Short mmCIF file of C-alpha atoms in Angstrom, two decimals:
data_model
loop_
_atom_site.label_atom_id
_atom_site.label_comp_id
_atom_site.label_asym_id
_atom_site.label_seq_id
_atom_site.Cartn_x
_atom_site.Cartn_y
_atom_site.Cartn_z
CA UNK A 1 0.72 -12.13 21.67
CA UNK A 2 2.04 -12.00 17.83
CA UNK A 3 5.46 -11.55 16.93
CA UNK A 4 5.15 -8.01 16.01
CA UNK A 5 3.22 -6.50 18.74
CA UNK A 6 6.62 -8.25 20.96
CA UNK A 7 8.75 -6.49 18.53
CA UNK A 8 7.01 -3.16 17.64
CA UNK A 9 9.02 -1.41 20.51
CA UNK A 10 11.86 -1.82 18.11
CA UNK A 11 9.72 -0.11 15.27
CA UNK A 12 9.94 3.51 14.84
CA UNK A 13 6.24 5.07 14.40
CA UNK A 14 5.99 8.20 11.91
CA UNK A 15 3.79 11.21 14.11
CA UNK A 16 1.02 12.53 12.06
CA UNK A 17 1.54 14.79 10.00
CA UNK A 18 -0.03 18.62 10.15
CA UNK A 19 -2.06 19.80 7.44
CA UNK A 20 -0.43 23.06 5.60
CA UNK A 21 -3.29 25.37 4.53
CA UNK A 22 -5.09 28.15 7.00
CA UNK A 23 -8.86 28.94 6.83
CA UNK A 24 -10.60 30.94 4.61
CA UNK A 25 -10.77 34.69 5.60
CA UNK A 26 -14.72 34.16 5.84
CA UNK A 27 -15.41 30.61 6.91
CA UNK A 28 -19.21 29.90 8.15
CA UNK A 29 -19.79 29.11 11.58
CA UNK A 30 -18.37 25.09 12.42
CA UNK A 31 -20.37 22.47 12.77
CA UNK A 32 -21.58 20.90 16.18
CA UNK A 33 -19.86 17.85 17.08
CA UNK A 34 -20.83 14.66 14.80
CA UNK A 35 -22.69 12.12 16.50
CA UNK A 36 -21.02 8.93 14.47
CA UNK A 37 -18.32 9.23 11.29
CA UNK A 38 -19.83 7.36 8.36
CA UNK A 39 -17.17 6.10 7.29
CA UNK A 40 -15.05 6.92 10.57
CA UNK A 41 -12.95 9.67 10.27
CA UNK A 42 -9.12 9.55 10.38
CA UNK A 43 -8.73 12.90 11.60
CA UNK A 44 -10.79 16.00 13.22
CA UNK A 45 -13.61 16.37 10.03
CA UNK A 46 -14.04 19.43 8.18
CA UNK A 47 -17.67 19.75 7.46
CA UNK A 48 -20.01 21.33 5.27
CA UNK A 49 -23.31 21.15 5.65
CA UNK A 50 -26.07 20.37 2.99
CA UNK A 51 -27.98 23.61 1.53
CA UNK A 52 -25.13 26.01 2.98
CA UNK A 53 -23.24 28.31 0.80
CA UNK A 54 -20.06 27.44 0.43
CA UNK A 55 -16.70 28.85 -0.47
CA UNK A 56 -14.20 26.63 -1.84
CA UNK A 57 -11.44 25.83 0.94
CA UNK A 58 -8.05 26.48 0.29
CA UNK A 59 -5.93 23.00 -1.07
CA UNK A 60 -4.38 21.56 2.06
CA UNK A 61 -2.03 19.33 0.05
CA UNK A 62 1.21 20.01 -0.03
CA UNK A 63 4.80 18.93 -1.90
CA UNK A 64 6.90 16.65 0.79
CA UNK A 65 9.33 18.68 2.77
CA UNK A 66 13.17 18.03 3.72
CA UNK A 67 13.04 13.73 5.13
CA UNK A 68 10.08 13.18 3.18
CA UNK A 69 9.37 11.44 0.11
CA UNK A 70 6.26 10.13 -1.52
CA UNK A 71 4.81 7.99 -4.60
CA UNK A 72 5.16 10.93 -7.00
CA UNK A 73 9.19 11.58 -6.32
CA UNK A 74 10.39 8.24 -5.01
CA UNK A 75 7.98 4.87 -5.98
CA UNK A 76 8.57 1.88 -4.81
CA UNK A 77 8.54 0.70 -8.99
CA UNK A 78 9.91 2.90 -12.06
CA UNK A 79 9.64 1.53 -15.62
CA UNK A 80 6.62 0.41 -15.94
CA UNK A 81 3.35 1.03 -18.05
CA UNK A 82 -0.16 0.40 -17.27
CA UNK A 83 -2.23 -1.25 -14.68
CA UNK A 84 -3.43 -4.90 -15.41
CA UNK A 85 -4.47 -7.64 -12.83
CA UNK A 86 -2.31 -10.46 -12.49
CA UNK A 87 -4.85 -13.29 -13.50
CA UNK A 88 -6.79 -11.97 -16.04
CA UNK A 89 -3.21 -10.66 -17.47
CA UNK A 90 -2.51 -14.30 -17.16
CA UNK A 91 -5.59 -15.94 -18.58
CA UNK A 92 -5.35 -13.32 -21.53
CA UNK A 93 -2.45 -15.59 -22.18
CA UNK A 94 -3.69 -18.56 -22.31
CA UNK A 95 -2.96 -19.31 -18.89
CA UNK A 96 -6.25 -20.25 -16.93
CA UNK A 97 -6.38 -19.10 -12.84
CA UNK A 98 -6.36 -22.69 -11.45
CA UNK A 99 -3.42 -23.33 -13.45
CA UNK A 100 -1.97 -20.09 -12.61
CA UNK A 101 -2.98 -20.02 -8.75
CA UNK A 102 -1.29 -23.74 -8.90
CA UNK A 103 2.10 -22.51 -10.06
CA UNK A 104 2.11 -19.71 -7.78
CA UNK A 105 0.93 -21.78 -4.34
CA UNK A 106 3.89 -24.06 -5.46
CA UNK A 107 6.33 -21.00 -5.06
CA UNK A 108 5.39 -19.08 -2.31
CA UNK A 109 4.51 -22.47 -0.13
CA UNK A 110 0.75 -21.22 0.22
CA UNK A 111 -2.54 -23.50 0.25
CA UNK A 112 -4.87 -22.91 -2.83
CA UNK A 113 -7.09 -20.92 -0.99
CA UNK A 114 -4.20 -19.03 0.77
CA UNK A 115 -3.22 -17.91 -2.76
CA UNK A 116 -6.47 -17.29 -4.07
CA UNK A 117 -6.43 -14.50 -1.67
CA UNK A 118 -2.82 -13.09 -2.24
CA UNK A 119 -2.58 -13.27 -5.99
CA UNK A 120 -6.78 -12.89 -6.94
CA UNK A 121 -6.58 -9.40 -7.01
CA UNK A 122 -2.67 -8.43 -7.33
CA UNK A 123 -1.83 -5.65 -10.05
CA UNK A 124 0.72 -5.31 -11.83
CA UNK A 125 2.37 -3.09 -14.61
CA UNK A 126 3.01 -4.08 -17.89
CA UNK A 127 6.95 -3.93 -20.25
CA UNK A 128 8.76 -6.00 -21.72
CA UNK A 129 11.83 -7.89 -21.46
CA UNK A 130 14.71 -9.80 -23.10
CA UNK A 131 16.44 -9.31 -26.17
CA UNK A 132 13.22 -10.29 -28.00
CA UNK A 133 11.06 -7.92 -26.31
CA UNK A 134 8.63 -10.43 -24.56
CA UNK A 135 5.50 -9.11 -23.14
CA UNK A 136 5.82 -9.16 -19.44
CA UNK A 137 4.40 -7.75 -16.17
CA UNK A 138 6.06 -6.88 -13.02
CA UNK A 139 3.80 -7.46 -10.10
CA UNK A 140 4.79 -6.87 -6.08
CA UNK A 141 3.01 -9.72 -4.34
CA UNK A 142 3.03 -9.14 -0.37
CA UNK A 143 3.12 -13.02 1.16
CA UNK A 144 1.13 -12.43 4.07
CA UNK A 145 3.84 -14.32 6.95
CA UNK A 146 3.19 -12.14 10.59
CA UNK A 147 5.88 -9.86 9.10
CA UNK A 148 4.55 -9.78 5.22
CA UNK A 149 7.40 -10.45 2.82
CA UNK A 150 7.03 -8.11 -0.75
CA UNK A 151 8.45 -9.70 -3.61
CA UNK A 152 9.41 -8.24 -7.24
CA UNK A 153 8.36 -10.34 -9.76
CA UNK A 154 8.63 -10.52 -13.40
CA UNK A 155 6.39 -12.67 -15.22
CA UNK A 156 6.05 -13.96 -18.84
CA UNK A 157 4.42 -16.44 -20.71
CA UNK A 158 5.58 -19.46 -22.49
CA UNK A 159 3.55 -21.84 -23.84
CA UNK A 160 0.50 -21.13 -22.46
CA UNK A 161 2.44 -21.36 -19.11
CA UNK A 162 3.32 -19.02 -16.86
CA UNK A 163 7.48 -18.76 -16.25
CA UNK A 164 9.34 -16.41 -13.90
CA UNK A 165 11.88 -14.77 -15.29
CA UNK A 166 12.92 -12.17 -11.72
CA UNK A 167 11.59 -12.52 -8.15
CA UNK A 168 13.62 -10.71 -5.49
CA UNK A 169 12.48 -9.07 -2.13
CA UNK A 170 11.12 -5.79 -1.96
CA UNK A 171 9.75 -4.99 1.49
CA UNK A 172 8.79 -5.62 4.51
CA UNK A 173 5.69 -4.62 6.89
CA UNK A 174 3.98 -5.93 9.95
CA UNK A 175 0.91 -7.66 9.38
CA UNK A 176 -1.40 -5.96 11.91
CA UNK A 177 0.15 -2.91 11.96
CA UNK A 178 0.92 -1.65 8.15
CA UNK A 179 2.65 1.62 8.94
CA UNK A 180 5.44 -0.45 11.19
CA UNK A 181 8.36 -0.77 7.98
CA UNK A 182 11.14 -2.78 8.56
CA UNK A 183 12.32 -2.86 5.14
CA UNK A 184 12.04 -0.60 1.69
CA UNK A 185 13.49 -1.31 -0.97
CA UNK A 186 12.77 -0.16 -4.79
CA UNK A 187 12.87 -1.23 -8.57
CA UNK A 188 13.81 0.57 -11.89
CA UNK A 189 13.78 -1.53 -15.43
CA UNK A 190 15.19 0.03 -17.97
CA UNK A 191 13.41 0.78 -20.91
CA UNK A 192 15.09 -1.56 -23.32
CA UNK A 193 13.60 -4.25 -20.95
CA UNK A 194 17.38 -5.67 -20.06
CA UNK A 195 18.37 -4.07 -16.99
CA UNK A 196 16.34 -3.55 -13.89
CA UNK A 197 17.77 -2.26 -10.50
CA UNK A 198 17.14 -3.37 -6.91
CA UNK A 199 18.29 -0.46 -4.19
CA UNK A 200 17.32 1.07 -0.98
CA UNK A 201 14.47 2.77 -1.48
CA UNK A 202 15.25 6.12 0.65
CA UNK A 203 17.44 6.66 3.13
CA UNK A 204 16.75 5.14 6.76
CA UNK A 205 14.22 7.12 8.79
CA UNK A 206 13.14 8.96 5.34
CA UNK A 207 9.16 9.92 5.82
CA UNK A 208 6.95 8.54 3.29
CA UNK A 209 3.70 10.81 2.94
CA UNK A 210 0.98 10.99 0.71
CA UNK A 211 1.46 11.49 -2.76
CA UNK A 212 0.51 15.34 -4.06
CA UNK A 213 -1.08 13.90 -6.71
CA UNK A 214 -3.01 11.71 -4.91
CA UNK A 215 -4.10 14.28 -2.28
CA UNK A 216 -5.24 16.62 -5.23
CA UNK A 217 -7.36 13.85 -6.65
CA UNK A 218 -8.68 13.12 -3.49
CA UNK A 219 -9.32 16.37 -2.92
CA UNK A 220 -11.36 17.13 -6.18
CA UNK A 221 -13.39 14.42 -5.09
CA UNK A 222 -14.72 15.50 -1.70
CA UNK A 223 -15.20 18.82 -3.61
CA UNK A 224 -17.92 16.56 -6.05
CA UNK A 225 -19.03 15.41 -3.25
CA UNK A 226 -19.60 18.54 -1.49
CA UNK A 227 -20.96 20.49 -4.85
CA UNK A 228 -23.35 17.00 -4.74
CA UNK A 229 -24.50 17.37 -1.58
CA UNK A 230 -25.31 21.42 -1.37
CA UNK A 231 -27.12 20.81 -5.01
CA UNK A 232 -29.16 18.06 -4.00
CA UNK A 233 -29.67 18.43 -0.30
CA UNK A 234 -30.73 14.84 0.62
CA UNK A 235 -32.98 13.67 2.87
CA UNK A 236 -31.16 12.65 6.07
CA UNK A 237 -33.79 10.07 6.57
CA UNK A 238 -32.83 8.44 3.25
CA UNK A 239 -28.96 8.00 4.38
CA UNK A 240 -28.96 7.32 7.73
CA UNK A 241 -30.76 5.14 10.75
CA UNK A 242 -31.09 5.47 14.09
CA UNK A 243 -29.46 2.33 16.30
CA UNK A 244 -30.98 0.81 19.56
CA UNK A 245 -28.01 3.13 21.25
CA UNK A 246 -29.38 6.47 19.75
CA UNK A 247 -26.54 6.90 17.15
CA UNK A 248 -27.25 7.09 13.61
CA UNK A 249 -25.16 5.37 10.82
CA UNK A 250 -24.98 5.39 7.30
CA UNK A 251 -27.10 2.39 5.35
CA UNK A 252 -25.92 3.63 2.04
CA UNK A 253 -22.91 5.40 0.07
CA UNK A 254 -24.09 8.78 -1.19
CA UNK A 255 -22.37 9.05 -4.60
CA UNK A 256 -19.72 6.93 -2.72
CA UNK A 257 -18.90 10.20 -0.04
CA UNK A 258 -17.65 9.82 3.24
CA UNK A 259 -20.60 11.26 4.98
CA UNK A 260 -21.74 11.94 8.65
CA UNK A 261 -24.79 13.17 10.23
CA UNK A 262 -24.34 16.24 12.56
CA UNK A 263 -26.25 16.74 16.33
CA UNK A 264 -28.29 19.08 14.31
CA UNK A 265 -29.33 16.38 11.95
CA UNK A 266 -27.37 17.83 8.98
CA UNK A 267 -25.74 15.82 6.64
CA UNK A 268 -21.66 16.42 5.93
CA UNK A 269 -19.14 15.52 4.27
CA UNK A 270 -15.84 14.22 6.13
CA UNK A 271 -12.18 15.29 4.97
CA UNK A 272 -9.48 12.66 4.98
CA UNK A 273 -6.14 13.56 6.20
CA UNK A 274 -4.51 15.08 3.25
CA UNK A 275 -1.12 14.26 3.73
CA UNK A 276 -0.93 10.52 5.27
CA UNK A 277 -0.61 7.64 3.13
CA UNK A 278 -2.75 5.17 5.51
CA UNK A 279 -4.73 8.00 6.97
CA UNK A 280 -2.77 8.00 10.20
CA UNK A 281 0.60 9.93 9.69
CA UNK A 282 3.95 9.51 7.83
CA UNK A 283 5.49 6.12 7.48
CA UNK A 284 8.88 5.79 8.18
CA UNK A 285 11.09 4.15 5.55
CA UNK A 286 13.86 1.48 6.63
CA UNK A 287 16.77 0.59 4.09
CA UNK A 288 18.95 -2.70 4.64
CA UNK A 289 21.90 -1.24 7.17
CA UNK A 290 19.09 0.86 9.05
CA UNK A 291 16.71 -1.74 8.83
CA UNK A 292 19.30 -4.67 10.26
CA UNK A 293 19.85 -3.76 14.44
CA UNK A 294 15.79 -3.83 14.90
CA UNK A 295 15.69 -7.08 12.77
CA UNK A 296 18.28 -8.85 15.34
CA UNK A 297 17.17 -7.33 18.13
CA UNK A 298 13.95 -8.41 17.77
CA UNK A 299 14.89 -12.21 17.32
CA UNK A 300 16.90 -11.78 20.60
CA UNK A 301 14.09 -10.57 22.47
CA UNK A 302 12.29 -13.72 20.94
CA UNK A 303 14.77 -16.22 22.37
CA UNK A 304 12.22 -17.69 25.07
CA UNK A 305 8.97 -17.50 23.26
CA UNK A 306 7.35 -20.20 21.54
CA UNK A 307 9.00 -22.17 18.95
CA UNK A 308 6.51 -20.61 16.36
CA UNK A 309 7.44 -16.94 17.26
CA UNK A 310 11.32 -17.85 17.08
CA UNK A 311 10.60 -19.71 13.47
CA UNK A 312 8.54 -16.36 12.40
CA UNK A 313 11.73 -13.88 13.35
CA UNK A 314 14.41 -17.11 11.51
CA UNK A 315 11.91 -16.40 8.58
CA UNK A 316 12.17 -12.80 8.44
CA UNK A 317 15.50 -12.49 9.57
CA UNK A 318 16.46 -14.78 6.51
CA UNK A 319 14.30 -12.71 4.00
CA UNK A 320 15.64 -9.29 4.89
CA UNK A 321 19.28 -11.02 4.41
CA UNK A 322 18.39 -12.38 1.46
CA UNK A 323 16.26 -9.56 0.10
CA UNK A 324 19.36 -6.87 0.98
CA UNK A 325 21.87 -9.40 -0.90
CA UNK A 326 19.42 -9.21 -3.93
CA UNK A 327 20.54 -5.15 -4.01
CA UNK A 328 22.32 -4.05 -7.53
CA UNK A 329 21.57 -4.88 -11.16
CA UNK A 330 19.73 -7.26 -12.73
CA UNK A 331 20.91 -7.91 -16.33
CA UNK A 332 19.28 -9.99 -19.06
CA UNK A 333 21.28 -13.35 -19.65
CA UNK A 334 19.51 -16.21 -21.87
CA UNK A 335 15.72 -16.45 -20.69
CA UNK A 336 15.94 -14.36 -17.67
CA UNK A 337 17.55 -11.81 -15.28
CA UNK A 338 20.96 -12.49 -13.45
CA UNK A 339 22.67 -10.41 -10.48
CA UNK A 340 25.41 -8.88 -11.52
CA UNK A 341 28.25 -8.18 -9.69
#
């Protein structure tokens, strides 16, 4: 058994969260039960069936309410512009990935391949820093330990080589069980690139839900997809297969629509849960004196398991300490960022 499915008693679960908008006034009859969810379905699907007439449902996104927070009010990074991926940010530079996977195995303790798959892929946003206005990014690496440990780092280049100038915690989440928090923290830069602030990201037991940004996006696509699938009206046969079992499945993406094929062999499109972040419900948000008592208490109830599951909770025990010490501002002193007091 893995150290957090010992410890998740001590980790408070978010319920789901309720979706906000009624029905139309007029909406067509429902659709039968789905044989199989194409992809599967985090919540009960709202359908709409190919070659129906359909009215436009009402938005069932909403603003977060009193406890809640999201991506739009309260990220988990301010100051920063643009999206870039780590490497090829890096390479730009003059820095190639072997070198730059090399350095960064070296300071995370991770095998080559280990941080091939961490860092490969990692984005990051771009500003800049110092006092001469070097070109940076600020990237959030999660180190995947069985509680992952989030870091905050600033990177530059120097040289052709790659040279951290911040790296503090940021988070922590369970590794098999992503919505289980045990730490949030968040970071600001200021936009003279000489300042940037570490703090609790929300206050303990705040709700994180889904952006209302993102659920409007998302929404406007399953309307595409909708308008798609009432213009063209596709041949079931074309999407889906019948298994040995007698279920059908999806064999390909239909203008990349989450898709499922009804008992009366129509073809629909699937609604996500509009106001979860995973797909599941809110996540509750832990800052470093809420956060603490679950941290201790689960190394306590670790205190006869096996030396590896006691060196897991030391690790994340130490990391949490470490990361909540790492609170307050950051200023700009020679080449890099100091704590203040």
């Amino acid at each position: 058994m893995s150290l957090v499915r010992e410890s998740r008693i001590f980790v408070g679960v978010a319920s789901c969260a309720v979706a906000c908008a009624s029905a139309p006034s007029s909406p067509p009859p429902p659709a039968p039960p789905p044989v199989v969810l194409a992809p599967i379905a985090t919540s009960a699907p709202v359908a709409v069936d190919a070659g129906a007439t359909r009215a436009r449902a009402p938005s069932r996104c909403r603003a977060p309410a009193p406890g809640e927070v999201s991506d739009d009010d309260t990220p988990r990074v301010r100051g920063t512009k643009g999206d870039v991926v780590m490497l090829e940010w890096l390479e730009a530079r003059g820095v190639g990935n072997e070198s730059a996977l090399s350095f960064l195995a070296s300071r995370y303790g991770l095998g080559a391949d280990h941080a091939e798959a961490v860092f490969a892929y990692d984005r990051c946003g771009t500003l800049t820093v110092g006092d001469r206005a070097e070109e940076a990014i600020l990237c959030t690496p999660a180190i995947p330990w069985t509680i992952v440990q989030t870091h905050a780092v600033v990177l530059v280049v120097r040289n052709k080589r790659p040279a951290v100038v911040l790296d503090v915690g940021l988070g922590m989440v369970a590794l098999d069980f992503p919505d289980a928090h045990w730490l949030d923290l968040g970071v600001s830069a200021a936009p003279d690139g000489r300042t940037i602030e570490l703090r609790d990201r929300a206050p303990n037991g705040t709700k994180l839900v889904r952006a209302l940004s993102e659920c409007r996006a998302r929404e406007a696509e399953l309307d595409t997809c909708e308008d798609l699938l009432v213009s063209e009206a596709p041949d079931p046969k074309t999407l889906f297969v019948t298994t040995p079992s007698g279920s059908s499945m999806m064999t390909t993406s239909f203008h990349d629509c989450p898709l499922m094929l009804g008992r009366d062999g129509k073809v629909q499109v699937v609604r996500d849960t509009p106001q979860s972040p995973l797909g599941d419900g809110p996540i509750e948000l832990r800052d470093c004196a809420g956060g603490r008592p679950p941290m201790l208490e689960m190394q306590r109830s670790l205190g006869t398991s096996s030396p590896e599951m006691r060196n897991d909770a030391r690790r994340a025990l130490a990391f949490f300490d470490k990361t909540c010490a790492q609170r307050g501002t950051w200023t700009w002193k020679g080449e890099r960022f100091v704590k203040g007091p």
